[in-house]
Tab-separated table of C-alpha atoms in Angstrom:
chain	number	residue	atom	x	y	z
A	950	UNK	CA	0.000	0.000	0.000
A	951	UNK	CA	2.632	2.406	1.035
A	952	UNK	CA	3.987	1.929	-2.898
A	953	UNK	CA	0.864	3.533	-4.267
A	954	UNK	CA	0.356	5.844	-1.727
A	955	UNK	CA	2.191	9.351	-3.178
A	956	UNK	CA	0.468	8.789	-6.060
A	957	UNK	CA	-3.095	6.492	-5.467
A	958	UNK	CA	-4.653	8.998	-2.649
A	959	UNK	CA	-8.408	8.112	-3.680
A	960	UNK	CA	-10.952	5.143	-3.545
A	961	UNK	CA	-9.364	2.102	-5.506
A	962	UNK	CA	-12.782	1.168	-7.280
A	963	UNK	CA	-11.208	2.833	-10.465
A	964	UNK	CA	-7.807	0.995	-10.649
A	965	UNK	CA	-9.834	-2.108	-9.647
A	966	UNK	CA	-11.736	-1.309	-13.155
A	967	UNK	CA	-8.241	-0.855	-14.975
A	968	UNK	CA	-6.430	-3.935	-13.924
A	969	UNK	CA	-8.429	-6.221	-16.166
A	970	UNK	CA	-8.054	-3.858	-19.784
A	971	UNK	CA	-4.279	-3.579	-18.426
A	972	UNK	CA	-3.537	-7.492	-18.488
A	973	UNK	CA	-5.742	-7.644	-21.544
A	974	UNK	CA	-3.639	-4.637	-23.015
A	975	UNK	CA	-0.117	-6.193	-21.817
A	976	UNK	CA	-0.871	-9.793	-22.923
A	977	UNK	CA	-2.044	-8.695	-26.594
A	978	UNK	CA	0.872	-6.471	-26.637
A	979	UNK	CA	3.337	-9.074	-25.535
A	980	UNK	CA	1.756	-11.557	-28.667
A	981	UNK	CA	2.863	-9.016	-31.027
A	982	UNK	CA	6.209	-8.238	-29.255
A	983	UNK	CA	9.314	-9.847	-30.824
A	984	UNK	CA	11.093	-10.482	-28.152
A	985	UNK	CA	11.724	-12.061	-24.476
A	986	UNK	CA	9.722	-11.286	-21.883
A	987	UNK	CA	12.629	-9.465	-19.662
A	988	UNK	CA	12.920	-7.194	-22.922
A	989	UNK	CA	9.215	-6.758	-22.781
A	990	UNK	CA	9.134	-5.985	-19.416
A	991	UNK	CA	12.152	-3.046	-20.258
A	992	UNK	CA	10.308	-1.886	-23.143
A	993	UNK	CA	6.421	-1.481	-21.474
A	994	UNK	CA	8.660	0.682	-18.678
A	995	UNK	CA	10.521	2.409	-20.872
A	996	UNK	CA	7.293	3.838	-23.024
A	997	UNK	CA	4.217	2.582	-20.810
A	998	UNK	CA	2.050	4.984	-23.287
A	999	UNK	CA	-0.243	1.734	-24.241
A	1000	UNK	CA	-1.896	2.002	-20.810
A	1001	UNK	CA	-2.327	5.164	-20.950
A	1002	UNK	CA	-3.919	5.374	-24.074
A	1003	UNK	CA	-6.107	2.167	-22.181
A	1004	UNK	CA	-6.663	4.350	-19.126
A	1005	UNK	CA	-8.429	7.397	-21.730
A	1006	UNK	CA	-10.509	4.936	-24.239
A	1007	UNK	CA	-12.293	3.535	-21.182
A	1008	UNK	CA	-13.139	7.135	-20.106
A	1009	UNK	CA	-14.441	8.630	-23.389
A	1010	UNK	CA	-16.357	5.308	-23.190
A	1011	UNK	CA	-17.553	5.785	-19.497
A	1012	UNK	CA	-18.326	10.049	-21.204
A	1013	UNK	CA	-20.412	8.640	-23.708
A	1014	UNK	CA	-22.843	6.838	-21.135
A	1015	UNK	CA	-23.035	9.906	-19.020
A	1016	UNK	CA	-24.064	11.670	-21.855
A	1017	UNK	CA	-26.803	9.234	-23.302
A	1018	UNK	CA	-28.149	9.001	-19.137
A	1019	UNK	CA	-28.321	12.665	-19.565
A	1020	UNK	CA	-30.530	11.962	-22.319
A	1021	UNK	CA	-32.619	9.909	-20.456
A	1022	UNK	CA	-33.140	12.065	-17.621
A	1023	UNK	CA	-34.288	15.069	-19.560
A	1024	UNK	CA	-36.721	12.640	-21.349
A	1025	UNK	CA	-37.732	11.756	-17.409
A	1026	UNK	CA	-38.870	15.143	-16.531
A	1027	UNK	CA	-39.847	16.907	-19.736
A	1028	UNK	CA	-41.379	13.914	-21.773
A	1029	UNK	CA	-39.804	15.567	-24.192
A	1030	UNK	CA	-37.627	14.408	-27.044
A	1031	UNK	CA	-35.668	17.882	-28.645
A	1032	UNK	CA	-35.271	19.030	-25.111
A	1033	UNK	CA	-33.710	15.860	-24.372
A	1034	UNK	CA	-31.437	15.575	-27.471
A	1035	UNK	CA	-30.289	19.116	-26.979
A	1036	UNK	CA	-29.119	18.815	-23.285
A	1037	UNK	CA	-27.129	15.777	-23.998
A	1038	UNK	CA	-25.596	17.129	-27.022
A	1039	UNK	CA	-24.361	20.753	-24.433
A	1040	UNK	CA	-23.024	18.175	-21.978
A	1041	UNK	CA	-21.294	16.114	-25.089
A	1042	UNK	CA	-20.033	19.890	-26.353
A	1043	UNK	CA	-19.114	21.115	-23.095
A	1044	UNK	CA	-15.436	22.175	-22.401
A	1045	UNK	CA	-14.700	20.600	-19.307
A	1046	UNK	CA	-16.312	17.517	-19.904
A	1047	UNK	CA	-14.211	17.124	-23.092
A	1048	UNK	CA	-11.081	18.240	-21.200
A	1049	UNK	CA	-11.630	15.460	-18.314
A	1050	UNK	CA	-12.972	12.879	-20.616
A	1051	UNK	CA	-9.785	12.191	-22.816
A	1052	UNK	CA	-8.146	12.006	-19.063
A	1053	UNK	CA	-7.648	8.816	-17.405
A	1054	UNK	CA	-7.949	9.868	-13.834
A	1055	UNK	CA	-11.297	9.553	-12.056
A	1056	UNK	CA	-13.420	12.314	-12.919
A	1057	UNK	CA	-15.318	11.372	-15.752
A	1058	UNK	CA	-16.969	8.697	-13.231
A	1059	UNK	CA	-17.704	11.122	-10.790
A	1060	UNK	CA	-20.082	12.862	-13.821
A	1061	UNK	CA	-20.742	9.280	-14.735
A	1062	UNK	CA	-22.257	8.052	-11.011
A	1063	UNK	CA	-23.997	11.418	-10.638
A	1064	UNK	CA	-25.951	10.793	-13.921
A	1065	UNK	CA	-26.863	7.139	-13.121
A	1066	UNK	CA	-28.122	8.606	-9.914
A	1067	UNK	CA	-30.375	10.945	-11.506
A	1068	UNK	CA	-31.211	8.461	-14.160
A	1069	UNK	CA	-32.493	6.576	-11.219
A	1070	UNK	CA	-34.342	8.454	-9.312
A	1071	UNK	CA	-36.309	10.052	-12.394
A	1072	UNK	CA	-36.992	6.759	-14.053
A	1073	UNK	CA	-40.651	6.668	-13.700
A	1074	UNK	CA	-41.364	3.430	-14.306
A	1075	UNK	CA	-39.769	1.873	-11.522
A	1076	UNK	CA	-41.226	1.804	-7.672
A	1077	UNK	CA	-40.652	4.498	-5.277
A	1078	UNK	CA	-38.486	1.484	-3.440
A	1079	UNK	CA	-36.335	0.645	-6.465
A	1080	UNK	CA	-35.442	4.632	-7.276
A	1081	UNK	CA	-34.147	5.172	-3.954
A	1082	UNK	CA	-32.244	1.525	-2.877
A	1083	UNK	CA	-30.384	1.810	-6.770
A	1084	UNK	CA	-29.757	5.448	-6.184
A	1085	UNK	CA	-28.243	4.295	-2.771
A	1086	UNK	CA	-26.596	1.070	-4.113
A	1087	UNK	CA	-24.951	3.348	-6.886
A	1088	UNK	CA	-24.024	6.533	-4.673
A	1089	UNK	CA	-22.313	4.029	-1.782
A	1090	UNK	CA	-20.148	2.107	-4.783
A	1091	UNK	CA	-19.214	5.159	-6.159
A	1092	UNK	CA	-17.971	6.660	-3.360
A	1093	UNK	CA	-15.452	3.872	-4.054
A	1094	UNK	CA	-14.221	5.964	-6.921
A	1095	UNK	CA	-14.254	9.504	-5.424
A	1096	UNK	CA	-15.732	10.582	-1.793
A	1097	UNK	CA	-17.375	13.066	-3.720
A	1098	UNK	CA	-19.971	11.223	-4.719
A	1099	UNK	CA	-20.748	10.676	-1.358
A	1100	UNK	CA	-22.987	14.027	-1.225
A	1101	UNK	CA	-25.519	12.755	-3.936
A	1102	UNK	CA	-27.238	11.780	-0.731
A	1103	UNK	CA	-28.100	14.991	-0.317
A	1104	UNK	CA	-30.257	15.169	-3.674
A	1105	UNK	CA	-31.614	11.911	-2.736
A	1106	UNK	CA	-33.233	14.106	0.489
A	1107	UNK	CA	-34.038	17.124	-1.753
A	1108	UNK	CA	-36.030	14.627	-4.408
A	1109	UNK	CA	-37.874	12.665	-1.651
A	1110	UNK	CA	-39.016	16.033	0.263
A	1111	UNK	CA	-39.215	18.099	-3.088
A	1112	UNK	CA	-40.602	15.883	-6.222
A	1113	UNK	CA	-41.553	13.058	-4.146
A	1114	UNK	CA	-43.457	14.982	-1.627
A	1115	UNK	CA	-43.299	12.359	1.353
A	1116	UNK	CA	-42.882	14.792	3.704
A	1117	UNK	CA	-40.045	15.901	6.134
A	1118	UNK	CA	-41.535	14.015	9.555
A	1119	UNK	CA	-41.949	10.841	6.893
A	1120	UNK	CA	-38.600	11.033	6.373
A	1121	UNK	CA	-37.602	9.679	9.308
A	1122	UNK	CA	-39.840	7.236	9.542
A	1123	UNK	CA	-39.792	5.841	6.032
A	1124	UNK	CA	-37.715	2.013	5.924
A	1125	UNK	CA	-36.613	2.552	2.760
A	1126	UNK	CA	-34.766	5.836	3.889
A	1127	UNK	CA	-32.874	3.937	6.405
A	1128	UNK	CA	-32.602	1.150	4.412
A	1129	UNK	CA	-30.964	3.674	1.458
A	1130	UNK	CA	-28.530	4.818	4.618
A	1131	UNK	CA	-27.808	2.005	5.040
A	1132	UNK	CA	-26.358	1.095	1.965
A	1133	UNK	CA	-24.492	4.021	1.317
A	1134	UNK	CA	-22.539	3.925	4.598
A	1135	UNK	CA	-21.689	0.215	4.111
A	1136	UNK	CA	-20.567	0.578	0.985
A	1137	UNK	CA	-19.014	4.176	1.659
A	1138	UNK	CA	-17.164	2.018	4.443
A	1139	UNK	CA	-15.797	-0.921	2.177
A	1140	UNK	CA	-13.511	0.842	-0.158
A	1141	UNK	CA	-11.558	2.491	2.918
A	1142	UNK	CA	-11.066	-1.168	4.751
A	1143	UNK	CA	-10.073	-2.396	1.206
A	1144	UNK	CA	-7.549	0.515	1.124
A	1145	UNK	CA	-6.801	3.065	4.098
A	1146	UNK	CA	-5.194	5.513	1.780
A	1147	UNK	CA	-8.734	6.000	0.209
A	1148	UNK	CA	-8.530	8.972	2.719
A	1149	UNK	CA	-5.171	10.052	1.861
A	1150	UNK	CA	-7.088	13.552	0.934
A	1151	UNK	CA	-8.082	13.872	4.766
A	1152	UNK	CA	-4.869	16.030	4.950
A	1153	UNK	CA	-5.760	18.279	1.887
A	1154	UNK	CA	-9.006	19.481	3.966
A	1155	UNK	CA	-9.250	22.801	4.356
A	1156	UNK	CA	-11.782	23.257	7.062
A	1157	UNK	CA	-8.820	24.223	9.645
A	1158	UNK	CA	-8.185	27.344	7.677
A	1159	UNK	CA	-9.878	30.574	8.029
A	1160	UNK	CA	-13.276	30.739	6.517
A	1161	UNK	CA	-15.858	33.532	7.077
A	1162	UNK	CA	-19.288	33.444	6.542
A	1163	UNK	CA	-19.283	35.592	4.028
A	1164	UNK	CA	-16.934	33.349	2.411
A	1165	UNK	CA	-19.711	30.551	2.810
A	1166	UNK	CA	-22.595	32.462	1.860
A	1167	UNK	CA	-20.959	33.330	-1.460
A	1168	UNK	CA	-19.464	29.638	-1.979
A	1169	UNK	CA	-22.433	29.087	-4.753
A	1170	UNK	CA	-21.921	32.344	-6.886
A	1171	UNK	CA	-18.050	31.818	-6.936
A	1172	UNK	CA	-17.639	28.246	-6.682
A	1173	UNK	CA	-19.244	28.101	-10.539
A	1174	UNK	CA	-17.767	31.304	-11.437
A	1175	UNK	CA	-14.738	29.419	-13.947
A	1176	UNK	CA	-17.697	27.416	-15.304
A	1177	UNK	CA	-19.666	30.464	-16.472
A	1178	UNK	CA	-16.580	32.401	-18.002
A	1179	UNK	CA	-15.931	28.995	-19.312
A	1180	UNK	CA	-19.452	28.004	-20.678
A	1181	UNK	CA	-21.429	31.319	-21.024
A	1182	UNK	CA	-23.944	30.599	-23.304
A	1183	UNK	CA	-24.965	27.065	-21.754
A	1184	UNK	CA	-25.570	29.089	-18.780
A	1185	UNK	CA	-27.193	31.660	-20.387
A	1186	UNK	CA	-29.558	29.541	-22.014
A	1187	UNK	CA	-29.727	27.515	-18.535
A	1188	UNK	CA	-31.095	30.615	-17.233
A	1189	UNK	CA	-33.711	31.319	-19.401
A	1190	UNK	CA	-34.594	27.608	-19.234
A	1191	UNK	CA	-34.775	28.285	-15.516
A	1192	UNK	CA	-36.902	31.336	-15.937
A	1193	UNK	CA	-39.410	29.837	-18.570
A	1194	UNK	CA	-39.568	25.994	-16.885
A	1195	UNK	CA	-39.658	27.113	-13.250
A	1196	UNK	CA	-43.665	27.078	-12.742
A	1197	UNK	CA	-43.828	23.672	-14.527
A	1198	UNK	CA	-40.866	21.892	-13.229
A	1199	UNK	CA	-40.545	24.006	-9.882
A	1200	UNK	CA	-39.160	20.604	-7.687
A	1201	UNK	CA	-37.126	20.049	-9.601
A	1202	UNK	CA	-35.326	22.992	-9.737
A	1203	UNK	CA	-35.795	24.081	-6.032
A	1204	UNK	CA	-34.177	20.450	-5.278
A	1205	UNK	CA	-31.054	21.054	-7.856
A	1206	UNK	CA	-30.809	24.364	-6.663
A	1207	UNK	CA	-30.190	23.369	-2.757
A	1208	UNK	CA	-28.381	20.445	-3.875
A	1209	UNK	CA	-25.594	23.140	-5.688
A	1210	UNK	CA	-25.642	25.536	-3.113
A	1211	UNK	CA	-24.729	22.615	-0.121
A	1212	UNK	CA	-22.301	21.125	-2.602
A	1213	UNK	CA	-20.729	24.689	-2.948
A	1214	UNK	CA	-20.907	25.176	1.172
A	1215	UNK	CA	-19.151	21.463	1.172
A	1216	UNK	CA	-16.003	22.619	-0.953
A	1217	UNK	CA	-15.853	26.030	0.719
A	1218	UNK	CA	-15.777	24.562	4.159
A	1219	UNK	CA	-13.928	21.129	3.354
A	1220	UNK	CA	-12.142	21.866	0.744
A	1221	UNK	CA	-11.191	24.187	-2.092
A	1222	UNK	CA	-12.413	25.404	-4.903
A	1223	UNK	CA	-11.060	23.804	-8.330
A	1224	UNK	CA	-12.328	23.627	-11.777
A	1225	UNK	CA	-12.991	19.306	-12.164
A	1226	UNK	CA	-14.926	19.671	-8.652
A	1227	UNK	CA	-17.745	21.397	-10.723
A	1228	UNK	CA	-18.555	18.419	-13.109
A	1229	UNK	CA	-21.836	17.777	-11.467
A	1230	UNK	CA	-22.905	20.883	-12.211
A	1231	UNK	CA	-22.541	20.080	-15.757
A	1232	UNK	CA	-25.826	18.074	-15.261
A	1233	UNK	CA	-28.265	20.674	-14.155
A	1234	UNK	CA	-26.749	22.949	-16.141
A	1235	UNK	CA	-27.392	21.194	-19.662
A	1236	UNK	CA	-30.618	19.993	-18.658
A	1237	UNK	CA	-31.486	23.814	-18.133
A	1238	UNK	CA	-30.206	24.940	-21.137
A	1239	UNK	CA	-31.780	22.105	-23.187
A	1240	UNK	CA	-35.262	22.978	-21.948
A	1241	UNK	CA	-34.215	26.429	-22.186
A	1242	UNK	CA	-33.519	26.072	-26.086
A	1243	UNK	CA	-36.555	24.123	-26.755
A	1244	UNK	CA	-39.334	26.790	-24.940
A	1245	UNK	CA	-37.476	29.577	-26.848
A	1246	UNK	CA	-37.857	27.628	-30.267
A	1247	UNK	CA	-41.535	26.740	-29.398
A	1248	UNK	CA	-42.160	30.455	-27.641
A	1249	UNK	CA	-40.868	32.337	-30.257
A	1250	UNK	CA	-41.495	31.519	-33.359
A	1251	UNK	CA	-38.973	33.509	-35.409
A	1252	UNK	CA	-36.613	33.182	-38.339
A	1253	UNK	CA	-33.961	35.180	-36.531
A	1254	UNK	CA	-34.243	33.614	-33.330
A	1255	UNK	CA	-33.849	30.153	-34.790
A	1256	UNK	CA	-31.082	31.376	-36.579
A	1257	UNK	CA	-29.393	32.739	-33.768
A	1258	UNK	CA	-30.216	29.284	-31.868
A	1259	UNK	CA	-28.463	27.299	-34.754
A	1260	UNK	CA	-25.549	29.648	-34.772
A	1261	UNK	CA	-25.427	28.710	-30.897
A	1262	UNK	CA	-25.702	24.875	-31.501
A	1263	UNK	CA	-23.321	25.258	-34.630
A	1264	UNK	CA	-20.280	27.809	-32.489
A	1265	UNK	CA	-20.512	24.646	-29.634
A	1266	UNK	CA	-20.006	22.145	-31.981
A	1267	UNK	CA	-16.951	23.848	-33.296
A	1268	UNK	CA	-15.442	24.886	-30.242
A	1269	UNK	CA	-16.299	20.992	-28.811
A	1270	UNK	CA	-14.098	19.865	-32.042
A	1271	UNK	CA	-11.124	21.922	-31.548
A	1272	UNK	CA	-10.588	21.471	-28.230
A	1273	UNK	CA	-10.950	17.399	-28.835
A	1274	UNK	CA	-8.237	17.870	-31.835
A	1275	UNK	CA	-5.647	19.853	-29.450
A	1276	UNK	CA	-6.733	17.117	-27.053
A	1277	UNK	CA	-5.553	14.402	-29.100
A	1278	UNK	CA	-2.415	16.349	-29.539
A	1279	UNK	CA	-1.799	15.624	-25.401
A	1280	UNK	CA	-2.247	18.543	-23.663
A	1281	UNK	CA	-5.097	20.228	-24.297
A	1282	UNK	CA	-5.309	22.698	-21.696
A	1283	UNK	CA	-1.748	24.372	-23.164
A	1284	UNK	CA	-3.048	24.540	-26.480
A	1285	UNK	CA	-6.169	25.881	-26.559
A	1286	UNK	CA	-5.087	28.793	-24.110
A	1287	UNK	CA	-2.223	29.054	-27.187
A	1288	UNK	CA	-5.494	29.137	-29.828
A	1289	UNK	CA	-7.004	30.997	-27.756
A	1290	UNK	CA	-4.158	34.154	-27.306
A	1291	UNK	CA	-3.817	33.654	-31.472
């Protein structure tokens, strides 16, 4: 353990996922390789880019399911099929889910196990029972992955008091609630008795350091701050989305809304703020800005402003390319801040 310690600080679920595409990797490489095994050995350590490029493919894979559960959600709550298509294609387009997608560290999941949460809990056709022991099942294994996932409980409370309705005083008398806790703290439990250095963040914490409460009560206006110089017409049109959709789809919003302001309080008291800590918020954002694009389009029924909506769908397309081509030439961050100054 103390080996993988400087550099494996995290929940092991993800390296667990890894070691089987590595042998798979290493063994078809070695049936190609003309050579000893000693000399294979020298040459996978001398240029161990093959797992690397492994490590990436499995996360653009693990991007594209996060995207199409994106899809479903929005089909969830709108019943509606453009509004759908569109968020899913602003979470595909978006810059920092391209930028953490070609990585292979463990962010993408974190996007990934927030989705399939939501995917849960908005799948209609499944029992009030099902929704919340699967959102539970899948919030306590990811927190295998990253102990950020950990705090999708707290949209699990926000969707039972909010769109469910059951009622804060049912709350704590509902089995399936403590059943759902459960769950989560068993399996939140697991992955640090599997591996102690799971909490090899604890020392990163910043809750020791001095913190004011207007610090806190600002958290969720500049924690997202980079995301909205970053993304400004996503959350543009997530704004109007919210303005136009907040009578019909009120708990919903109310319950993503307290969800990102705790998450902000979280990382201002806990932690710090950094840019990949704001993937969830690539979620609510897109599904926002999807409705947002369909009421305009329905609301408005003019030439210009569907021209001016195309131009939008077309400039995110092109910007989503771009950055994936300086992307695939490594370092994508250095690049398109180079494109960028040109």
């Amino acid at each position: 353990e103390s080996d993988f310690t400087p550099f494996l600080y995290y929940p092991p679920y993800i390296s667990y996922l890894y070691l089987p595409f590595f042998v798979i990797t290493a063994l078809f490489s070695y049936a190609f390789f003309n050579g000893s095994l000693s000399e294979f050995q020298s040459f996978v350590a001398s240029d161990p880019s093959i797992f690397f490029l492994t490590g990436r493919v499995i996360m653009i894979l693990i991007s594209l399911i996060s995207i199409y559960l994106i899809y479903r959600i929005v089909l969830s709550l709108t019943k509606d099929r453009l509004s759908a298509l569109t968020s899913a294609f602003l979470a595909a387009t978006s810059s920092m889910h391209i930028i953490l997608s070609i990585t292979g560290k463990h962010w993408m999941p974190i996007l990934f196990f927030y989705a399939l949460g939501l995917f849960c809990l908005s799948n209609e056709s499944w029992s009030f029972r099902k929704r919340f022991l699967l959102s539970a099942l899948i919030t306590g294994i990811g927190a295998g992955v990253s102990s950020i996932i950990i705090l999708f409980t707290l949209m699990m409370v926000f969707w039972y008091l909010f769109i469910e309705k059951r009622g804060f005083k049912k709350m704590f008398t509902d089995i399936v609630m403590y059943q759902s806790a459960g769950i989560v703290i068993l399996l939140f439990i697991l992955p640090i008795l599997l591996y102690p250095a799971s909490l090899g963040f604890v020392p990163d914490m910043t809750l020791h350091d001095g913190k004011t409460i207007f610090g806190l009560i600002s958290s969720p206006f500049v924690f997202p701050y980079r995301l909205i110089i970053i993304e400004p017409l996503v959350t543009l049109m997530a704004l109007i989305g919210l303005v136009l959709g907040i009578r019909k789809y009120k708990s919903f919003y109310i319950s993503s809304a307290l969800f990102l302001i705790l998450y902000s309080f979280a990382f201002y008291m806990f932690f710090r703020f950094e840019y990949r800590f704001l993937l969830p918020f690539i979620i609510f954002i897109s599904i926002g800005a999807g409705y947002g694009v369909k009421e305009l389009k329905d609301r408005i029924p003019s030439i210009y402003l569907k021209i001016v909506l195309a131009v939008f769908i077309l400039l995110s397309l092109i910007i989503s390319i771009r950055l994936s081509y300086l992307g695939s030439l490594n370092d994508s961050r250095i690049l398109a801040k180079e494109w960028l100054d040109s």
